[in-house]
């Protein structure tokens, strides 16, 4: 899991609540990513950020929001608009967002398991 | 468009036997290919990647993978399986011009003692 931390490890949300998942990295990586993992579906990209103060929607961004105010931090908010938020959420980072960054390995945090009650 | 297929949801192999986990891909340009392993309730751990050069790539824990351009495949292999290799394995592809990785649905490997 390297130098990427995610908190909390387990999170329970009531219907209609917004919750924020934390992701921090001390690897000095430019790029950061949020994925959602559901059984049998692999990983799907929610949002990614190639540089501070910039982020882009992934394949399933609806109902989620992010910010990238610091290089080391990329929090994900799961809003009440996300109709089926129960899943395992994984944060990742890679050294470069652009200029050859496609070759870089993405390194993953330990994940946060979100359950809606 | 990018896509990855892992045709086997489950692979069972006896301890000490060779193992293969299959992956085929589709990209419009040159592919960058990755293998990751996931243990229960953990994040993904990087095993190996192919960017360019030698088609046989060696990675962590004795794993290797062979890039086959004509068959658009990148199968993961290990000569002798260990019980501790039992886990969920993901293949991922990235087109050289794309912004993100695209993952397969995963293959659960079980090594039987």
mmCIF file of N, CA and C in Angstrom, chain A residues 1 9-10 33 35 37 40-45 48 50 59 88 90 94 96-97 101-111 113, chain B residues 9 32 34 36 38-46 48-49 51-52 88 90 94-106:
data_model
loop_
_atom_site.group_PDB
_atom_site.id
_atom_site.type_symbol
_atom_site.label_atom_id
_atom_site.label_comp_id
_atom_site.label_asym_id
_atom_site.label_seq_id
_atom_site.Cartn_x
_atom_site.Cartn_y
_atom_site.Cartn_z
ATOM 1 N N UNK A 1 0.823 -1.211 0.000
ATOM 2 C CA UNK A 1 0.000 0.000 0.000
ATOM 3 C C UNK A 1 0.855 1.257 0.000
ATOM 4 N N UNK A 9 -11.322 3.222 7.516
ATOM 5 C CA UNK A 9 -11.297 1.926 6.846
ATOM 6 C C UNK A 9 -12.712 1.443 6.571
ATOM 7 N N UNK A 10 -13.608 1.696 7.527
ATOM 8 C CA UNK A 10 -15.023 1.360 7.377
ATOM 9 C C UNK A 10 -15.843 2.605 7.661
ATOM 10 N N UNK A 33 -6.165 9.459 -8.061
ATOM 11 C CA UNK A 33 -7.334 8.851 -8.671
ATOM 12 C C UNK A 33 -8.251 8.285 -7.590
ATOM 13 N N UNK A 35 -11.271 5.270 -7.399
ATOM 14 C CA UNK A 35 -11.962 4.164 -8.050
ATOM 15 C C UNK A 35 -13.020 3.609 -7.112
ATOM 16 N N UNK A 37 -14.993 -0.080 -6.415
ATOM 17 C CA UNK A 37 -14.946 -1.508 -6.699
ATOM 18 C C UNK A 37 -16.215 -2.179 -6.213
ATOM 19 N N UNK A 40 -17.433 -8.417 -8.996
ATOM 20 C CA UNK A 40 -17.637 -8.838 -10.375
ATOM 21 C C UNK A 40 -17.546 -7.736 -11.424
ATOM 22 N N UNK A 41 -17.249 -6.508 -10.990
ATOM 23 C CA UNK A 41 -17.197 -5.407 -11.955
ATOM 24 C C UNK A 41 -15.828 -4.779 -12.065
ATOM 25 N N UNK A 42 -14.861 -5.280 -11.377
ATOM 26 C CA UNK A 42 -13.549 -4.661 -11.443
ATOM 27 C C UNK A 42 -13.565 -3.278 -10.814
ATOM 28 N N UNK A 43 -12.647 -2.446 -11.244
ATOM 29 C CA UNK A 43 -12.536 -1.078 -10.727
ATOM 30 C C UNK A 43 -13.051 -0.101 -11.776
ATOM 31 N N UNK A 44 -13.815 0.866 -11.320
ATOM 32 C CA UNK A 44 -14.314 1.903 -12.216
ATOM 33 C C UNK A 44 -13.861 3.263 -11.713
ATOM 34 N N UNK A 45 -13.433 4.101 -12.642
ATOM 35 C CA UNK A 45 -12.844 5.391 -12.294
ATOM 36 C C UNK A 45 -13.934 6.412 -12.004
ATOM 37 N N UNK A 48 -10.292 11.831 -11.375
ATOM 38 C CA UNK A 48 -8.845 11.847 -11.311
ATOM 39 C C UNK A 48 -8.341 13.286 -11.378
ATOM 40 N N UNK A 50 -4.695 15.397 -12.294
ATOM 41 C CA UNK A 50 -3.337 15.307 -12.828
ATOM 42 C C UNK A 50 -2.402 16.321 -12.169
ATOM 43 N N UNK A 59 -15.462 7.715 -15.340
ATOM 44 C CA UNK A 59 -16.591 7.048 -15.991
ATOM 45 C C UNK A 59 -17.887 7.093 -15.181
ATOM 46 N N UNK A 88 -16.593 -0.589 -2.184
ATOM 47 C CA UNK A 88 -15.227 -0.449 -1.689
ATOM 48 C C UNK A 88 -14.574 0.633 -2.531
ATOM 49 N N UNK A 90 -11.294 2.922 -3.580
ATOM 50 C CA UNK A 90 -9.832 2.867 -3.627
ATOM 51 C C UNK A 90 -9.266 4.157 -4.196
ATOM 52 N N UNK A 94 0.005 8.345 -8.927
ATOM 53 C CA UNK A 94 1.103 8.013 -9.832
ATOM 54 C C UNK A 94 1.983 9.241 -9.996
ATOM 55 N N UNK A 96 3.421 11.076 -12.440
ATOM 56 C CA UNK A 96 3.168 12.167 -13.361
ATOM 57 C C UNK A 96 1.740 12.101 -13.868
ATOM 58 N N UNK A 97 1.131 13.270 -14.001
ATOM 59 C CA UNK A 97 -0.206 13.305 -14.564
ATOM 60 C C UNK A 97 -0.175 13.414 -16.067
ATOM 61 N N UNK A 101 3.157 10.392 -18.381
ATOM 62 C CA UNK A 101 2.576 9.754 -17.208
ATOM 63 C C UNK A 101 1.806 8.496 -17.498
ATOM 64 N N UNK A 102 1.437 8.263 -18.742
ATOM 65 C CA UNK A 102 0.698 7.051 -19.086
ATOM 66 C C UNK A 102 1.517 5.800 -18.797
ATOM 67 N N UNK A 103 2.844 5.919 -18.771
ATOM 68 C CA UNK A 103 3.708 4.774 -18.506
ATOM 69 C C UNK A 103 3.849 4.475 -17.014
ATOM 70 N N UNK A 104 3.429 5.425 -16.181
ATOM 71 C CA UNK A 104 3.681 5.305 -14.751
ATOM 72 C C UNK A 104 2.749 4.304 -14.092
ATOM 73 N N UNK A 105 3.282 3.650 -13.088
ATOM 74 C CA UNK A 105 2.477 2.737 -12.286
ATOM 75 C C UNK A 105 1.603 3.518 -11.329
ATOM 76 N N UNK A 106 0.364 3.095 -11.182
ATOM 77 C CA UNK A 106 -0.504 3.649 -10.150
ATOM 78 C C UNK A 106 -0.349 2.804 -8.886
ATOM 79 N N UNK A 107 -0.209 3.484 -7.767
ATOM 80 C CA UNK A 107 -0.073 2.810 -6.472
ATOM 81 C C UNK A 107 -1.325 3.078 -5.653
ATOM 82 N N UNK A 108 -1.804 2.047 -4.995
ATOM 83 C CA UNK A 108 -3.107 2.108 -4.346
ATOM 84 C C UNK A 108 -3.014 2.183 -2.827
ATOM 85 N N UNK A 109 -3.995 2.859 -2.238
ATOM 86 C CA UNK A 109 -4.170 2.845 -0.803
ATOM 87 C C UNK A 109 -4.919 1.597 -0.375
ATOM 88 N N UNK A 110 -5.143 1.448 0.939
ATOM 89 C CA UNK A 110 -5.771 0.237 1.475
ATOM 90 C C UNK A 110 -7.277 0.185 1.300
ATOM 91 N N UNK A 111 -7.923 1.292 0.924
ATOM 92 C CA UNK A 111 -9.347 1.278 0.650
ATOM 93 C C UNK A 111 -10.219 1.673 1.827
ATOM 94 N N UNK A 113 -14.308 0.939 2.972
ATOM 95 C CA UNK A 113 -15.554 0.229 2.661
ATOM 96 C C UNK A 113 -16.714 1.052 3.193
ATOM 97 N N UNK B 9 -13.368 -16.188 -14.404
ATOM 98 C CA UNK B 9 -13.650 -15.588 -13.105
ATOM 99 C C UNK B 9 -12.854 -16.276 -11.998
ATOM 100 N N UNK B 32 -0.128 0.038 -22.840
ATOM 101 C CA UNK B 32 0.643 -0.120 -21.616
ATOM 102 C C UNK B 32 -0.178 -1.070 -20.741
ATOM 103 N N UNK B 34 -0.686 -3.735 -17.315
ATOM 104 C CA UNK B 34 -0.343 -3.863 -15.901
ATOM 105 C C UNK B 34 -1.063 -5.071 -15.296
ATOM 106 N N UNK B 36 -2.104 -6.406 -11.314
ATOM 107 C CA UNK B 36 -2.186 -6.114 -9.894
ATOM 108 C C UNK B 36 -2.778 -7.325 -9.168
ATOM 109 N N UNK B 38 -4.870 -8.403 -5.441
ATOM 110 C CA UNK B 38 -5.615 -7.865 -4.298
ATOM 111 C C UNK B 38 -5.928 -8.986 -3.317
ATOM 112 N N UNK B 39 -5.523 -8.780 -2.073
ATOM 113 C CA UNK B 39 -5.886 -9.692 -0.997
ATOM 114 C C UNK B 39 -7.151 -9.163 -0.315
ATOM 115 N N UNK B 40 -7.890 -10.006 0.400
ATOM 116 C CA UNK B 40 -9.193 -9.595 0.942
ATOM 117 C C UNK B 40 -9.140 -8.302 1.738
ATOM 118 N N UNK B 41 -10.069 -7.392 1.408
ATOM 119 C CA UNK B 41 -10.217 -6.110 2.108
ATOM 120 C C UNK B 41 -8.944 -5.271 2.103
ATOM 121 N N UNK B 42 -8.164 -5.402 1.052
ATOM 122 C CA UNK B 42 -6.936 -4.623 0.913
ATOM 123 C C UNK B 42 -6.950 -3.890 -0.420
ATOM 124 N N UNK B 43 -6.043 -2.945 -0.545
ATOM 125 C CA UNK B 43 -5.860 -2.278 -1.828
ATOM 126 C C UNK B 43 -5.142 -3.163 -2.823
ATOM 127 N N UNK B 44 -4.957 -2.645 -4.023
ATOM 128 C CA UNK B 44 -4.272 -3.396 -5.067
ATOM 129 C C UNK B 44 -2.759 -3.232 -4.931
ATOM 130 N N UNK B 45 -2.054 -4.337 -5.127
ATOM 131 C CA UNK B 45 -0.595 -4.296 -5.121
ATOM 132 C C UNK B 45 -0.087 -4.516 -6.539
ATOM 133 N N UNK B 46 0.839 -3.681 -6.967
ATOM 134 C CA UNK B 46 1.405 -3.773 -8.302
ATOM 135 C C UNK B 46 2.314 -4.992 -8.413
ATOM 136 N N UNK B 48 3.553 -6.186 -12.011
ATOM 137 C CA UNK B 48 4.444 -5.962 -13.140
ATOM 138 C C UNK B 48 3.735 -5.164 -14.204
ATOM 139 N N UNK B 49 4.531 -4.671 -15.165
ATOM 140 C CA UNK B 49 3.940 -3.929 -16.277
ATOM 141 C C UNK B 49 4.767 -4.116 -17.535
ATOM 142 N N UNK B 51 5.676 -1.918 -20.925
ATOM 143 C CA UNK B 51 5.607 -0.614 -21.595
ATOM 144 C C UNK B 51 6.144 -0.745 -23.007
ATOM 145 N N UNK B 52 7.339 -1.277 -23.113
ATOM 146 C CA UNK B 52 7.959 -1.477 -24.414
ATOM 147 C C UNK B 52 9.126 -2.428 -24.224
ATOM 148 N N UNK B 88 -7.129 -12.207 -5.632
ATOM 149 C CA UNK B 88 -7.845 -11.690 -6.810
ATOM 150 C C UNK B 88 -6.847 -10.928 -7.668
ATOM 151 N N UNK B 90 -5.974 -8.622 -11.118
ATOM 152 C CA UNK B 90 -6.537 -7.693 -12.090
ATOM 153 C C UNK B 90 -5.517 -7.354 -13.166
ATOM 154 N N UNK B 94 -3.732 0.693 -20.566
ATOM 155 C CA UNK B 94 -3.814 2.132 -20.798
ATOM 156 C C UNK B 94 -3.264 2.411 -22.182
ATOM 157 N N UNK B 95 -4.067 3.054 -22.999
ATOM 158 C CA UNK B 95 -3.598 3.530 -24.284
ATOM 159 C C UNK B 95 -2.593 4.651 -24.030
ATOM 160 N N UNK B 96 -1.559 4.723 -24.853
ATOM 161 C CA UNK B 96 -0.521 5.731 -24.650
ATOM 162 C C UNK B 96 -1.083 7.148 -24.614
ATOM 163 N N UNK B 97 -2.205 7.379 -25.279
ATOM 164 C CA UNK B 97 -2.783 8.717 -25.313
ATOM 165 C C UNK B 97 -3.914 8.932 -24.334
ATOM 166 N N UNK B 98 -4.196 7.936 -23.499
ATOM 167 C CA UNK B 98 -5.358 8.022 -22.613
ATOM 168 C C UNK B 98 -4.977 8.614 -21.261
ATOM 169 N N UNK B 99 -5.977 9.048 -20.526
ATOM 170 C CA UNK B 99 -5.755 9.683 -19.236
ATOM 171 C C UNK B 99 -5.800 8.712 -18.066
ATOM 172 N N UNK B 100 -6.330 7.504 -18.259
ATOM 173 C CA UNK B 100 -6.485 6.631 -17.113
ATOM 174 C C UNK B 100 -6.399 5.165 -17.504
ATOM 175 N N UNK B 101 -6.259 4.318 -16.478
ATOM 176 C CA UNK B 101 -6.226 2.876 -16.646
ATOM 177 C C UNK B 101 -7.630 2.327 -16.804
ATOM 178 N N UNK B 102 -7.738 1.225 -17.566
ATOM 179 C CA UNK B 102 -9.003 0.508 -17.666
ATOM 180 C C UNK B 102 -8.751 -0.906 -17.155
ATOM 181 N N UNK B 103 -9.573 -1.336 -16.164
ATOM 182 C CA UNK B 103 -9.352 -2.608 -15.489
ATOM 183 C C UNK B 103 -10.278 -3.706 -15.993
ATOM 184 N N UNK B 104 -9.760 -4.937 -15.977
ATOM 185 C CA UNK B 104 -10.607 -6.098 -16.181
ATOM 186 C C UNK B 104 -11.428 -6.364 -14.928
ATOM 187 N N UNK B 105 -12.283 -7.381 -15.012
ATOM 188 C CA UNK B 105 -13.201 -7.678 -13.911
ATOM 189 C C UNK B 105 -12.573 -8.559 -12.839
ATOM 190 N N UNK B 106 -11.362 -9.009 -13.077
ATOM 191 C CA UNK B 106 -10.650 -9.770 -12.060
ATOM 192 C C UNK B 106 -10.809 -11.270 -12.207
#
